[in-house]
Short mmCIF file of C-alpha atoms and ligand atoms in Angstrom, two decimals:
data_model
loop_
_atom_site.label_atom_id
_atom_site.label_comp_id
_atom_site.label_asym_id
_atom_site.label_seq_id
_atom_site.Cartn_x
_atom_site.Cartn_y
_atom_site.Cartn_z
CA MET A 1 0.00 0.00 0.00
CA GLU A 2 1.28 3.44 -0.88
CA TYR A 3 0.80 6.51 1.26
CA ILE A 4 0.59 10.21 0.47
CA SER A 5 0.49 13.37 2.57
CA THR A 6 -2.84 15.16 2.96
CA ARG A 7 -1.06 18.35 1.82
CA ASN A 8 0.72 16.94 -1.23
CA ASN A 9 -0.60 13.79 -2.81
CA SER A 10 1.92 13.53 -5.63
CA ASP A 11 4.77 12.05 -3.55
CA HIS A 12 4.46 8.46 -2.39
CA PHE A 13 5.69 6.90 0.85
CA SER A 14 6.08 3.37 2.16
CA PHE A 15 4.59 2.21 5.45
CA LYS A 16 8.07 2.22 6.99
CA ASN A 17 8.49 5.93 6.15
CA VAL A 18 5.05 6.69 7.45
CA PHE A 19 5.58 4.77 10.66
CA LEU A 20 8.98 6.25 11.49
CA LYS A 21 8.21 9.84 10.50
CA GLY A 22 4.71 10.19 11.93
CA LEU A 23 4.20 13.59 10.30
CA ALA A 24 5.02 14.46 6.67
CA ASP A 25 7.69 17.11 6.03
CA ASP A 26 5.06 19.42 4.53
CA GLY A 27 3.17 19.32 7.84
CA GLY A 28 0.43 17.06 6.45
CA LEU A 29 -0.70 13.69 7.75
CA PHE A 30 -0.06 10.41 5.99
CA VAL A 31 -3.03 8.55 4.54
CA PRO A 32 -3.26 5.58 2.16
CA LYS A 33 -3.44 6.62 -1.50
CA SER A 34 -6.50 4.41 -1.83
CA ILE A 35 -8.35 1.95 0.35
CA LYS A 36 -9.90 -1.28 -0.87
CA PRO A 37 -12.87 -2.36 1.22
CA PHE A 38 -13.32 -5.96 2.29
CA SER A 39 -15.98 -7.83 0.31
CA LYS A 40 -19.03 -9.38 2.00
CA GLU A 41 -17.33 -12.78 1.67
CA ASP A 42 -14.16 -11.40 3.29
CA LEU A 43 -16.19 -10.04 6.19
CA ILE A 44 -17.83 -13.41 6.75
CA LYS A 45 -14.41 -15.04 6.90
CA LEU A 46 -13.12 -12.40 9.32
CA SER A 47 -16.13 -12.72 11.57
CA SER A 48 -15.08 -16.00 13.15
CA LEU A 49 -11.51 -15.01 14.01
CA LYS A 50 -10.01 -14.47 17.44
CA TYR A 51 -8.85 -10.92 18.25
CA ASN A 52 -5.19 -11.49 17.38
CA GLU A 53 -5.98 -13.28 14.12
CA LEU A 54 -8.40 -10.53 13.16
CA ALA A 55 -5.75 -7.90 13.93
CA ALA A 56 -3.28 -9.59 11.57
CA GLU A 57 -5.83 -9.71 8.72
CA ILE A 58 -6.79 -6.06 9.09
CA ILE A 59 -3.34 -4.60 9.68
CA PHE A 60 -1.35 -6.61 7.14
CA PRO A 61 -2.65 -4.93 3.95
CA PHE A 62 -1.52 -1.58 5.39
CA ILE A 63 2.10 -2.43 6.14
CA GLY A 64 3.25 -3.52 2.69
CA ASN A 65 6.62 -5.23 2.80
CA PHE A 66 7.57 -3.92 6.25
CA MET A 67 7.39 -7.51 7.49
CA THR A 68 5.78 -10.83 6.55
CA LYS A 69 2.31 -11.75 7.76
CA LYS A 70 3.83 -14.46 9.92
CA GLU A 71 6.14 -11.94 11.59
CA LEU A 72 3.23 -9.56 12.08
CA SER A 73 1.12 -12.29 13.68
CA SER A 74 3.88 -13.14 16.06
CA LEU A 75 4.39 -9.46 17.04
CA ILE A 76 0.66 -9.09 17.64
CA SER A 77 0.61 -12.10 19.98
CA LYS A 78 3.64 -10.79 21.81
CA SER A 79 2.10 -7.30 22.12
CA TYR A 80 -1.11 -8.52 23.73
CA SER A 81 0.20 -11.46 25.76
CA HIS A 82 0.17 -9.55 29.04
CA PHE A 83 -3.23 -7.90 28.74
CA ARG A 84 -5.52 -8.66 31.65
CA CYS A 85 -8.28 -10.19 29.56
CA GLU A 86 -7.85 -13.02 27.15
CA ASP A 87 -9.26 -11.46 24.02
CA VAL A 88 -7.49 -8.07 24.50
CA VAL A 89 -10.82 -6.22 24.79
CA LYS A 90 -14.10 -7.10 26.46
CA ILE A 91 -17.75 -6.32 25.75
CA SER A 92 -20.17 -5.77 28.61
CA ASP A 93 -23.80 -4.69 28.96
CA LEU A 94 -25.00 -1.47 30.46
CA GLY A 95 -28.75 -1.11 30.09
CA LYS A 96 -29.46 -0.69 26.40
CA PHE A 97 -25.82 0.00 25.65
CA LYS A 98 -22.94 -2.30 24.87
CA ILE A 99 -19.66 -1.18 26.40
CA LEU A 100 -16.43 -2.00 24.59
CA GLU A 101 -13.81 -2.12 27.35
CA LEU A 102 -10.46 -1.11 25.94
CA PHE A 103 -8.53 -0.58 29.17
CA HIS A 104 -7.20 -4.01 30.01
CA GLY A 105 -3.63 -3.29 28.91
CA PRO A 106 -0.65 -2.47 31.14
CA THR A 107 -1.44 1.24 31.67
CA LEU A 108 -5.23 1.06 31.93
CA ALA A 109 -6.23 3.09 28.87
CA PHE A 110 -7.07 2.20 25.28
CA LYS A 111 -3.79 3.69 24.08
CA ASP A 112 -1.99 0.50 25.13
CA ILE A 113 -3.63 -1.40 22.30
CA ALA A 114 -1.87 0.53 19.56
CA MET A 115 1.22 1.45 21.54
CA GLN A 116 2.25 -2.08 22.54
CA LEU A 117 2.24 -3.01 18.87
CA ILE A 118 4.18 0.11 17.89
CA GLY A 119 6.81 -0.72 20.51
CA ASN A 120 7.36 -4.06 18.84
CA PHE A 121 7.38 -2.47 15.37
CA TYR A 122 10.23 -0.23 16.54
CA GLN A 123 12.12 -3.17 17.97
CA TYR A 124 11.68 -5.09 14.72
CA HIS A 125 12.92 -2.15 12.66
CA LEU A 126 15.81 -1.28 14.95
CA GLU A 127 17.28 -4.77 14.78
CA SER A 128 18.49 -3.90 11.30
CA ALA A 129 18.88 -0.11 11.66
CA GLU A 130 22.23 1.55 12.22
CA LYS A 131 21.25 4.57 14.19
CA LYS A 132 19.64 4.88 17.60
CA ILE A 133 16.20 6.52 17.59
CA ASN A 134 15.01 9.11 20.10
CA ILE A 135 11.27 9.21 20.56
CA ILE A 136 9.85 12.38 22.06
CA VAL A 137 6.23 12.59 23.04
CA ALA A 138 3.94 15.04 24.81
CA THR A 139 1.21 13.68 27.02
CA SER A 140 -1.86 14.86 28.88
CA GLY A 141 -1.52 11.66 30.92
CA ASP A 142 -2.37 8.45 29.11
CA THR A 143 -0.22 8.50 25.98
CA GLY A 144 3.01 8.87 27.95
CA ALA A 145 2.38 5.90 30.19
CA ALA A 146 1.35 3.73 27.25
CA ALA A 147 4.45 4.80 25.29
CA ILE A 148 6.83 4.18 28.17
CA ASP A 149 5.41 0.78 28.92
CA ALA A 150 5.70 -0.18 25.27
CA LEU A 151 9.23 1.16 24.77
CA LYS A 152 11.04 0.73 28.10
CA GLY A 153 14.14 -1.42 27.94
CA LYS A 154 14.06 -1.76 24.15
CA SER A 155 17.51 -1.47 22.60
CA ASN A 156 18.58 1.28 20.24
CA LEU A 157 15.96 3.74 21.36
CA ASN A 158 15.28 6.29 24.08
CA VAL A 159 11.88 7.64 25.02
CA PHE A 160 11.38 11.17 26.37
CA VAL A 161 7.95 12.04 27.72
CA LEU A 162 6.88 15.62 28.46
CA HIS A 163 3.95 15.96 30.83
CA PRO A 164 2.45 19.12 32.36
CA HIS A 165 3.81 19.43 35.90
CA ASN A 166 1.13 18.91 38.60
CA LYS A 167 -1.63 18.73 35.99
CA ILE A 168 -2.11 14.97 35.73
CA SER A 169 -3.48 12.55 38.30
CA PRO A 170 -0.97 10.85 40.64
CA VAL A 171 -1.84 7.44 39.19
CA GLN A 172 -1.25 8.72 35.67
CA ARG A 173 2.09 10.18 36.75
CA ARG A 174 3.23 7.12 38.67
CA LEU A 175 2.52 4.84 35.73
CA MET A 176 5.17 6.86 33.86
CA THR A 177 7.73 7.72 36.51
CA ILE A 178 8.37 4.48 38.39
CA HIS A 179 10.35 2.78 35.67
CA GLU A 180 14.03 2.07 36.18
CA GLU A 181 14.97 1.33 32.58
CA LYS A 182 17.78 3.61 31.45
CA ASN A 183 16.12 4.52 28.15
CA VAL A 184 13.14 6.22 29.84
CA PHE A 185 13.19 9.97 30.55
CA ASN A 186 10.30 11.80 32.20
CA ILE A 187 10.19 15.57 31.99
CA ALA A 188 7.61 17.55 33.93
CA ILE A 189 7.13 20.86 32.14
CA GLU A 190 6.05 23.91 34.11
CA GLY A 191 3.12 24.62 31.80
CA ASN A 192 0.04 22.92 30.37
CA PHE A 193 -0.43 20.16 27.81
CA ASP A 194 -0.45 22.62 24.90
CA ASP A 195 2.97 23.87 26.01
CA CYS A 196 4.30 20.30 26.04
CA GLN A 197 2.84 19.65 22.60
CA ASN A 198 4.30 22.89 21.23
CA LEU A 199 7.75 22.00 22.58
CA VAL A 200 7.63 18.65 20.79
CA LYS A 201 6.40 20.26 17.57
CA SER A 202 9.18 22.86 17.70
CA MET A 203 11.78 20.13 18.17
CA PHE A 204 10.36 18.24 15.17
CA ASN A 205 10.33 21.38 13.04
CA ASP A 206 13.95 22.17 13.87
CA GLN A 207 15.41 19.91 11.15
CA ASN A 208 18.94 20.37 12.49
CA PHE A 209 17.97 19.15 15.92
CA SER A 210 15.59 16.41 14.86
CA ASN A 211 18.06 14.95 12.34
CA LYS A 212 20.88 15.14 14.83
CA ILE A 213 19.04 13.06 17.40
CA ASN A 214 17.21 10.88 14.84
CA MET A 215 13.91 11.94 16.32
CA SER A 216 10.72 9.94 15.97
CA GLY A 217 7.20 10.33 17.37
CA VAL A 218 4.36 8.15 18.56
CA ASN A 219 1.57 10.65 19.13
CA SER A 220 -1.90 9.99 17.87
CA ILE A 221 -1.29 11.20 14.33
CA ASN A 222 0.97 8.19 13.72
CA TRP A 223 -0.89 6.12 11.14
CA SER A 224 0.09 2.83 12.76
CA ARG A 225 -1.96 3.77 15.81
CA ILE A 226 -5.04 4.26 13.65
CA ILE A 227 -4.82 0.86 11.97
CA ALA A 228 -4.27 -0.94 15.28
CA GLN A 229 -7.36 0.80 16.68
CA ALA A 230 -9.59 -0.04 13.70
CA VAL A 231 -9.36 -3.70 14.75
CA TYR A 232 -11.62 -3.42 17.79
CA TYR A 233 -14.46 -1.88 15.80
CA PHE A 234 -14.47 -5.03 13.65
CA TYR A 235 -14.19 -7.23 16.71
CA ALA A 236 -17.17 -5.57 18.39
CA TYR A 237 -19.28 -5.71 15.26
CA PHE A 238 -18.61 -9.42 14.74
CA LYS A 239 -19.46 -10.18 18.36
CA ILE A 240 -22.70 -8.24 18.61
CA GLY A 241 -23.72 -6.81 15.24
CA ASN A 242 -26.11 -9.62 14.25
CA GLY A 243 -26.13 -8.31 10.72
CA GLN A 244 -27.45 -4.89 11.86
CA PRO A 245 -25.32 -1.77 11.40
CA LEU A 246 -23.95 -0.48 14.72
CA SER A 247 -23.27 3.03 15.94
CA PHE A 248 -20.21 3.75 18.05
CA SER A 249 -19.98 6.49 20.65
CA VAL A 250 -16.38 7.60 21.15
CA PRO A 251 -14.99 9.97 23.80
CA THR A 252 -12.91 12.17 21.54
CA GLY A 253 -9.89 14.43 21.91
CA ASN A 254 -7.46 14.29 19.03
CA PHE A 255 -9.96 12.54 16.71
CA GLY A 256 -7.66 9.49 16.50
CA ASP A 257 -9.81 6.79 18.04
CA ILE A 258 -12.96 7.81 16.20
CA TYR A 259 -11.09 8.19 12.93
CA ALA A 260 -10.13 4.52 13.35
CA GLY A 261 -13.88 3.81 13.35
CA TYR A 262 -14.24 5.82 10.17
CA LEU A 263 -11.44 3.77 8.63
CA ALA A 264 -13.28 0.58 9.65
CA LYS A 265 -16.36 1.92 7.88
CA LYS A 266 -14.33 2.69 4.76
CA LEU A 267 -13.04 -0.86 4.92
CA GLY A 268 -16.61 -2.08 4.56
CA LEU A 269 -17.77 -2.54 8.16
CA PRO A 270 -21.50 -1.77 8.50
CA ILE A 271 -21.30 1.24 10.80
CA ASP A 272 -24.25 3.58 11.07
CA LYS A 273 -23.21 6.68 13.03
CA LEU A 274 -19.92 7.56 14.68
CA ILE A 275 -20.77 9.68 17.71
CA VAL A 276 -18.16 12.31 18.55
CA ALA A 277 -18.48 12.80 22.30
CA THR A 278 -16.61 15.79 23.76
CA ASN A 279 -16.22 17.65 27.03
CA LYS A 280 -16.54 21.45 27.19
CA ASN A 281 -13.45 21.73 24.98
CA ASP A 282 -16.00 21.18 22.27
CA ILE A 283 -14.44 22.37 19.02
CA LEU A 284 -15.37 19.09 17.34
CA HIS A 285 -18.96 19.24 18.56
CA ARG A 286 -19.30 22.83 17.36
CA ALA A 287 -17.74 21.82 14.04
CA ILE A 288 -19.87 18.77 13.38
CA SER A 289 -23.15 20.22 14.62
CA GLY A 290 -22.82 23.65 13.03
CA GLY A 291 -19.61 24.01 11.04
CA ASP A 292 -17.87 26.24 13.60
CA TYR A 293 -14.20 25.26 13.82
CA THR A 294 -12.84 28.23 15.76
CA GLN A 295 -10.30 27.43 18.42
CA LYS A 296 -10.87 28.59 21.95
CA LYS A 297 -8.58 28.41 24.93
CA VAL A 298 -8.19 24.92 26.40
CA GLU A 299 -9.97 24.54 29.73
CA GLU A 300 -8.99 21.97 32.32
CA THR A 301 -11.73 19.42 33.05
CA ASN A 302 -12.26 16.15 34.87
CA THR A 303 -11.65 14.38 31.54
CA PRO A 304 -8.07 15.57 30.95
CA SER A 305 -7.37 13.21 28.07
CA MET A 306 -9.88 15.17 26.02
CA ASP A 307 -8.70 18.66 26.97
CA ILE A 308 -7.64 19.50 23.45
CA GLN A 309 -8.53 22.27 21.01
CA ILE A 310 -6.49 21.10 18.04
CA ALA A 311 -7.89 17.76 16.94
CA SER A 312 -4.95 16.83 14.72
CA ASN A 313 -6.51 13.81 13.04
CA PHE A 314 -9.46 15.88 11.80
CA GLU A 315 -7.22 16.85 8.88
CA ARG A 316 -7.53 13.28 7.59
CA LEU A 317 -11.30 13.61 7.47
CA LEU A 318 -11.13 17.03 5.83
CA TYR A 319 -8.88 15.58 3.12
CA ASP A 320 -11.55 12.97 2.41
CA VAL A 321 -14.33 15.51 2.44
CA LYS A 322 -12.35 17.63 -0.02
CA ASP A 323 -12.37 14.62 -2.38
CA CYS A 324 -8.70 13.86 -1.70
CA ASN A 325 -7.61 17.21 -3.09
CA SER A 326 -4.42 18.10 -1.21
CA GLU A 327 -4.39 21.71 -2.44
CA PHE A 328 -7.83 22.29 -0.92
CA THR A 329 -6.72 20.58 2.29
CA LYS A 330 -3.63 22.74 2.52
CA ASP A 331 -5.74 25.82 2.05
CA VAL A 332 -8.18 24.74 4.78
CA MET A 333 -5.33 23.98 7.19
CA SER A 334 -3.84 27.43 6.75
CA LYS A 335 -7.26 28.98 7.39
CA ILE A 336 -7.60 26.86 10.54
CA LYS A 337 -4.20 28.07 11.67
CA ASN A 338 -5.42 31.65 11.44
CA ASN A 339 -8.64 30.66 13.16
CA GLU A 340 -10.75 31.76 10.19
CA TYR A 341 -12.20 28.48 8.97
CA LYS A 342 -15.85 27.55 8.83
CA ILE A 343 -16.96 24.27 7.31
CA ASP A 344 -19.20 25.03 4.32
CA ASN A 345 -22.63 23.44 4.10
CA ASN A 346 -21.74 21.04 1.35
CA ASP A 347 -18.79 19.63 3.28
CA LEU A 348 -20.78 19.55 6.50
CA GLU A 349 -23.47 17.45 4.81
CA LYS A 350 -20.82 14.93 3.83
CA ILE A 351 -19.42 14.82 7.38
CA LYS A 352 -22.88 14.34 8.84
CA ARG A 353 -23.46 11.23 6.76
CA ASN A 354 -21.01 9.46 9.05
CA PHE A 355 -20.67 11.58 12.17
CA ILE A 356 -22.89 13.14 14.78
CA SER A 357 -21.76 14.88 17.97
CA GLU A 358 -22.66 15.89 21.50
CA MET A 359 -20.99 17.51 24.51
CA LEU A 360 -21.12 16.99 28.27
CA ASP A 361 -19.84 19.53 30.78
CA GLU A 362 -18.13 18.53 34.02
CA ASN A 363 -21.29 18.41 36.12
CA GLU A 364 -23.11 16.32 33.56
CA THR A 365 -20.15 13.95 33.49
CA VAL A 366 -20.17 13.50 37.26
CA GLU A 367 -23.96 13.08 37.22
CA MET A 368 -23.64 10.43 34.54
CA ILE A 369 -21.11 8.43 36.59
CA LYS A 370 -23.40 8.67 39.59
CA ASP A 371 -26.48 7.68 37.63
CA ILE A 372 -24.82 4.65 36.10
CA HIS A 373 -23.53 3.57 39.49
CA GLU A 374 -26.97 3.85 41.04
CA LYS A 375 -28.73 2.01 38.25
CA TYR A 376 -26.21 -0.71 37.43
CA GLN A 377 -23.62 -0.76 40.26
CA ILE A 378 -20.94 -0.23 37.65
CA VAL A 379 -18.24 2.45 37.91
CA VAL A 380 -17.22 3.97 34.59
CA ASP A 381 -14.36 6.41 34.07
CA PRO A 382 -15.34 10.01 33.25
CA HIS A 383 -14.31 9.75 29.57
CA THR A 384 -16.53 6.71 29.12
CA ALA A 385 -19.33 8.55 30.93
CA ILE A 386 -19.15 11.24 28.25
CA GLY A 387 -19.47 8.58 25.55
CA ILE A 388 -22.58 7.20 27.24
CA GLY A 389 -24.05 10.63 27.94
CA ALA A 390 -23.58 11.82 24.36
CA ALA A 391 -25.40 8.81 22.91
CA LYS A 392 -28.20 9.34 25.45
CA LYS A 393 -28.63 13.00 24.58
CA LEU A 394 -28.82 12.03 20.92
CA GLU A 395 -31.29 9.23 21.70
CA LEU A 396 -29.12 6.76 19.86
CA GLU A 397 -29.12 4.01 22.46
CA LYS A 398 -30.28 1.36 20.03
CA ASN A 399 -27.53 -0.77 18.48
CA CYS A 400 -24.95 1.49 20.06
CA VAL A 401 -21.52 0.54 21.34
CA VAL A 402 -19.75 2.96 23.68
CA LEU A 403 -15.96 2.82 23.70
CA SER A 404 -14.73 2.65 27.28
CA THR A 405 -11.34 4.26 27.01
CA ALA A 406 -9.89 4.08 30.53
CA HIS A 407 -10.12 2.26 33.83
CA PRO A 408 -11.94 4.40 36.44
CA CYS A 409 -9.05 4.13 38.93
CA LYS A 410 -7.01 6.47 36.73
CA PHE A 411 -9.32 9.39 37.52
CA PRO A 412 -10.04 9.12 41.26
CA LYS A 413 -11.17 12.72 41.71
CA ALA A 414 -14.07 12.53 39.27
CA ILE A 415 -15.14 9.17 40.67
CA GLU A 416 -15.03 10.50 44.20
CA ASP A 417 -17.08 13.56 43.24
CA ALA A 418 -19.70 11.25 41.78
CA ILE A 419 -19.99 8.37 44.23
CA SER A 420 -17.91 9.44 47.25
CA LYS A 421 -15.51 6.57 47.01
CA THR A 422 -12.47 5.74 44.96
CA GLU A 423 -11.87 2.91 42.60
CA LYS A 424 -8.92 0.61 43.35
CA LEU A 425 -6.13 -0.24 40.97
CA PRO A 426 -6.21 -3.79 39.59
CA GLU A 427 -4.16 -6.10 41.83
CA SER A 428 -1.38 -6.48 39.28
CA LEU A 429 -0.71 -2.72 39.33
CA ARG A 430 -0.73 -1.94 43.05
CA TYR A 431 3.07 -1.88 43.02
CA VAL A 432 3.02 1.56 41.37
CA TYR A 433 2.41 3.05 44.82
CA ASP A 434 5.47 1.40 46.33
CA ARG A 435 8.10 2.31 43.83
CA GLU A 436 10.20 5.42 43.79
CA GLU A 437 9.40 8.01 41.13
CA LYS A 438 11.95 9.53 38.82
CA PHE A 439 11.35 12.70 36.82
CA ASP A 440 12.92 16.08 36.20
CA VAL A 441 11.09 19.39 36.29
CA LEU A 442 11.98 21.87 33.53
CA SER A 443 10.61 25.29 32.74
CA ASN A 444 8.63 25.77 29.52
CA ASP A 445 11.77 26.67 27.58
CA LEU A 446 12.63 25.05 24.27
CA GLU A 447 16.41 25.45 24.61
CA LYS A 448 16.43 23.90 28.08
CA VAL A 449 14.47 20.91 26.90
CA LYS A 450 16.68 20.45 23.85
CA ASN A 451 19.79 20.58 26.03
CA TYR A 452 18.29 18.07 28.41
CA VAL A 453 17.70 15.66 25.50
CA ILE A 454 21.16 16.18 24.01
CA ASN A 455 22.85 15.65 27.37
CA SER A 456 20.86 12.50 28.07
CA ILE A 457 21.64 10.56 24.90
C1 LIG B 501 -6.57 9.68 24.57
C2 LIG B 501 -7.85 9.45 25.24
C3 LIG B 501 -9.07 9.83 24.66
C4 LIG B 501 -9.15 10.59 23.35
O1 LIG B 501 -8.74 9.81 22.25
P1 LIG B 501 -8.41 10.54 20.84
O2 LIG B 501 -7.88 9.45 19.99
O3 LIG B 501 -7.37 11.57 21.17
O4 LIG B 501 -9.66 11.14 20.34
C5 LIG B 501 -10.25 9.53 25.34
N1 LIG B 501 -10.23 8.91 26.53
C6 LIG B 501 -9.07 8.53 27.11
C7 LIG B 501 -9.13 7.87 28.44
C8 LIG B 501 -7.84 8.78 26.50
O5 LIG B 501 -6.70 8.41 27.09
#
């Protein structure tokens, strides 16, 4: 499969390029040049597979000659061998809803599912590479832990994670900072998540610096994360679809997870609506409900993993909506940068064929957790609660799967506000409270961070 950039579709890239670079040099995102959907017969064959087998069938067409299917299958098994449930993900009932539990990996959020695989992709690639890679990633909490767990101790690479100092939950922080492996570096930035993200972007854009350290990235625009996430949409459909199209409600920040659902739909999976569920940082809800894509200031909420105003992966959808015209996409992206973009009616119609959106504020989120606990004696994390609440507001409970993106113990404050008790860590992770933490605090200063990286490698 060949890839192009959303901002210049005349140059072609291999999966290996796409995987290692993350972002195209022109600032665009990589997407496949074309996508061939599975036939009805293919889907029937896929429907009886176990999770790992299904993952191999779905991912393989996207990776070209990066590795053989046999090698891919073995990396998939290795990646998911230490998940806490046998089939990687789990489906449970909650009233009329089905809940797709994606948090049974090592760091208790859905990001493990893609990241564990990426970690093994790096290892596979670096066995034959000559130069050490330095991966730098910004996190609002969950990405960093997932990345560190997937990359710690791997040879020929270092991982640097920038998190906003004192702005993530202690569990989130501990899952990152208790590791002793020498290739793990935690940096607490005196600033917010946007500052961390901007520091990483500036380092990427400084070609001198990024070439010098052989920099690579694993944030949610990396295409390999999208393909790994598309798998669980198929899995859920085959388990519970019964031949009826399903809708999926997805707590959304960077538009990565829900875009994976869109990819599944493009691959032929019978998906009805993809519900974009946001917190009060609701740029995507404003965009999809009324075309308004103006950026506002990011506000901190009790769903920190969705406190985002630049939904990077949205560019991939816009490229599609613009009929794969990279000049149009480039033009739109420069308008967005100047905060002067409004989605025109024609484009909005196209988006609404697949997407619908809703928003919950912090109180509604807490109320939702409380309500669910009272009715079903189940504790859901606040992000999941937004997914459930959005589908409820839209009255789309029928044939609807809500993606449960994190374990409730990661967000003790919101849970306590709702039900006046906290949720315990799974037994296998209690050790995170006993170990010593290791991280350095740096001011929000690009040169300081660059020096830190250079002096560490
Ligand atoms: C990252 C994250 C999200 C948002 O996912 P996107 O792919 O950025 O839309 C939602 N919930 C949790 C718990 C997360 O960690």
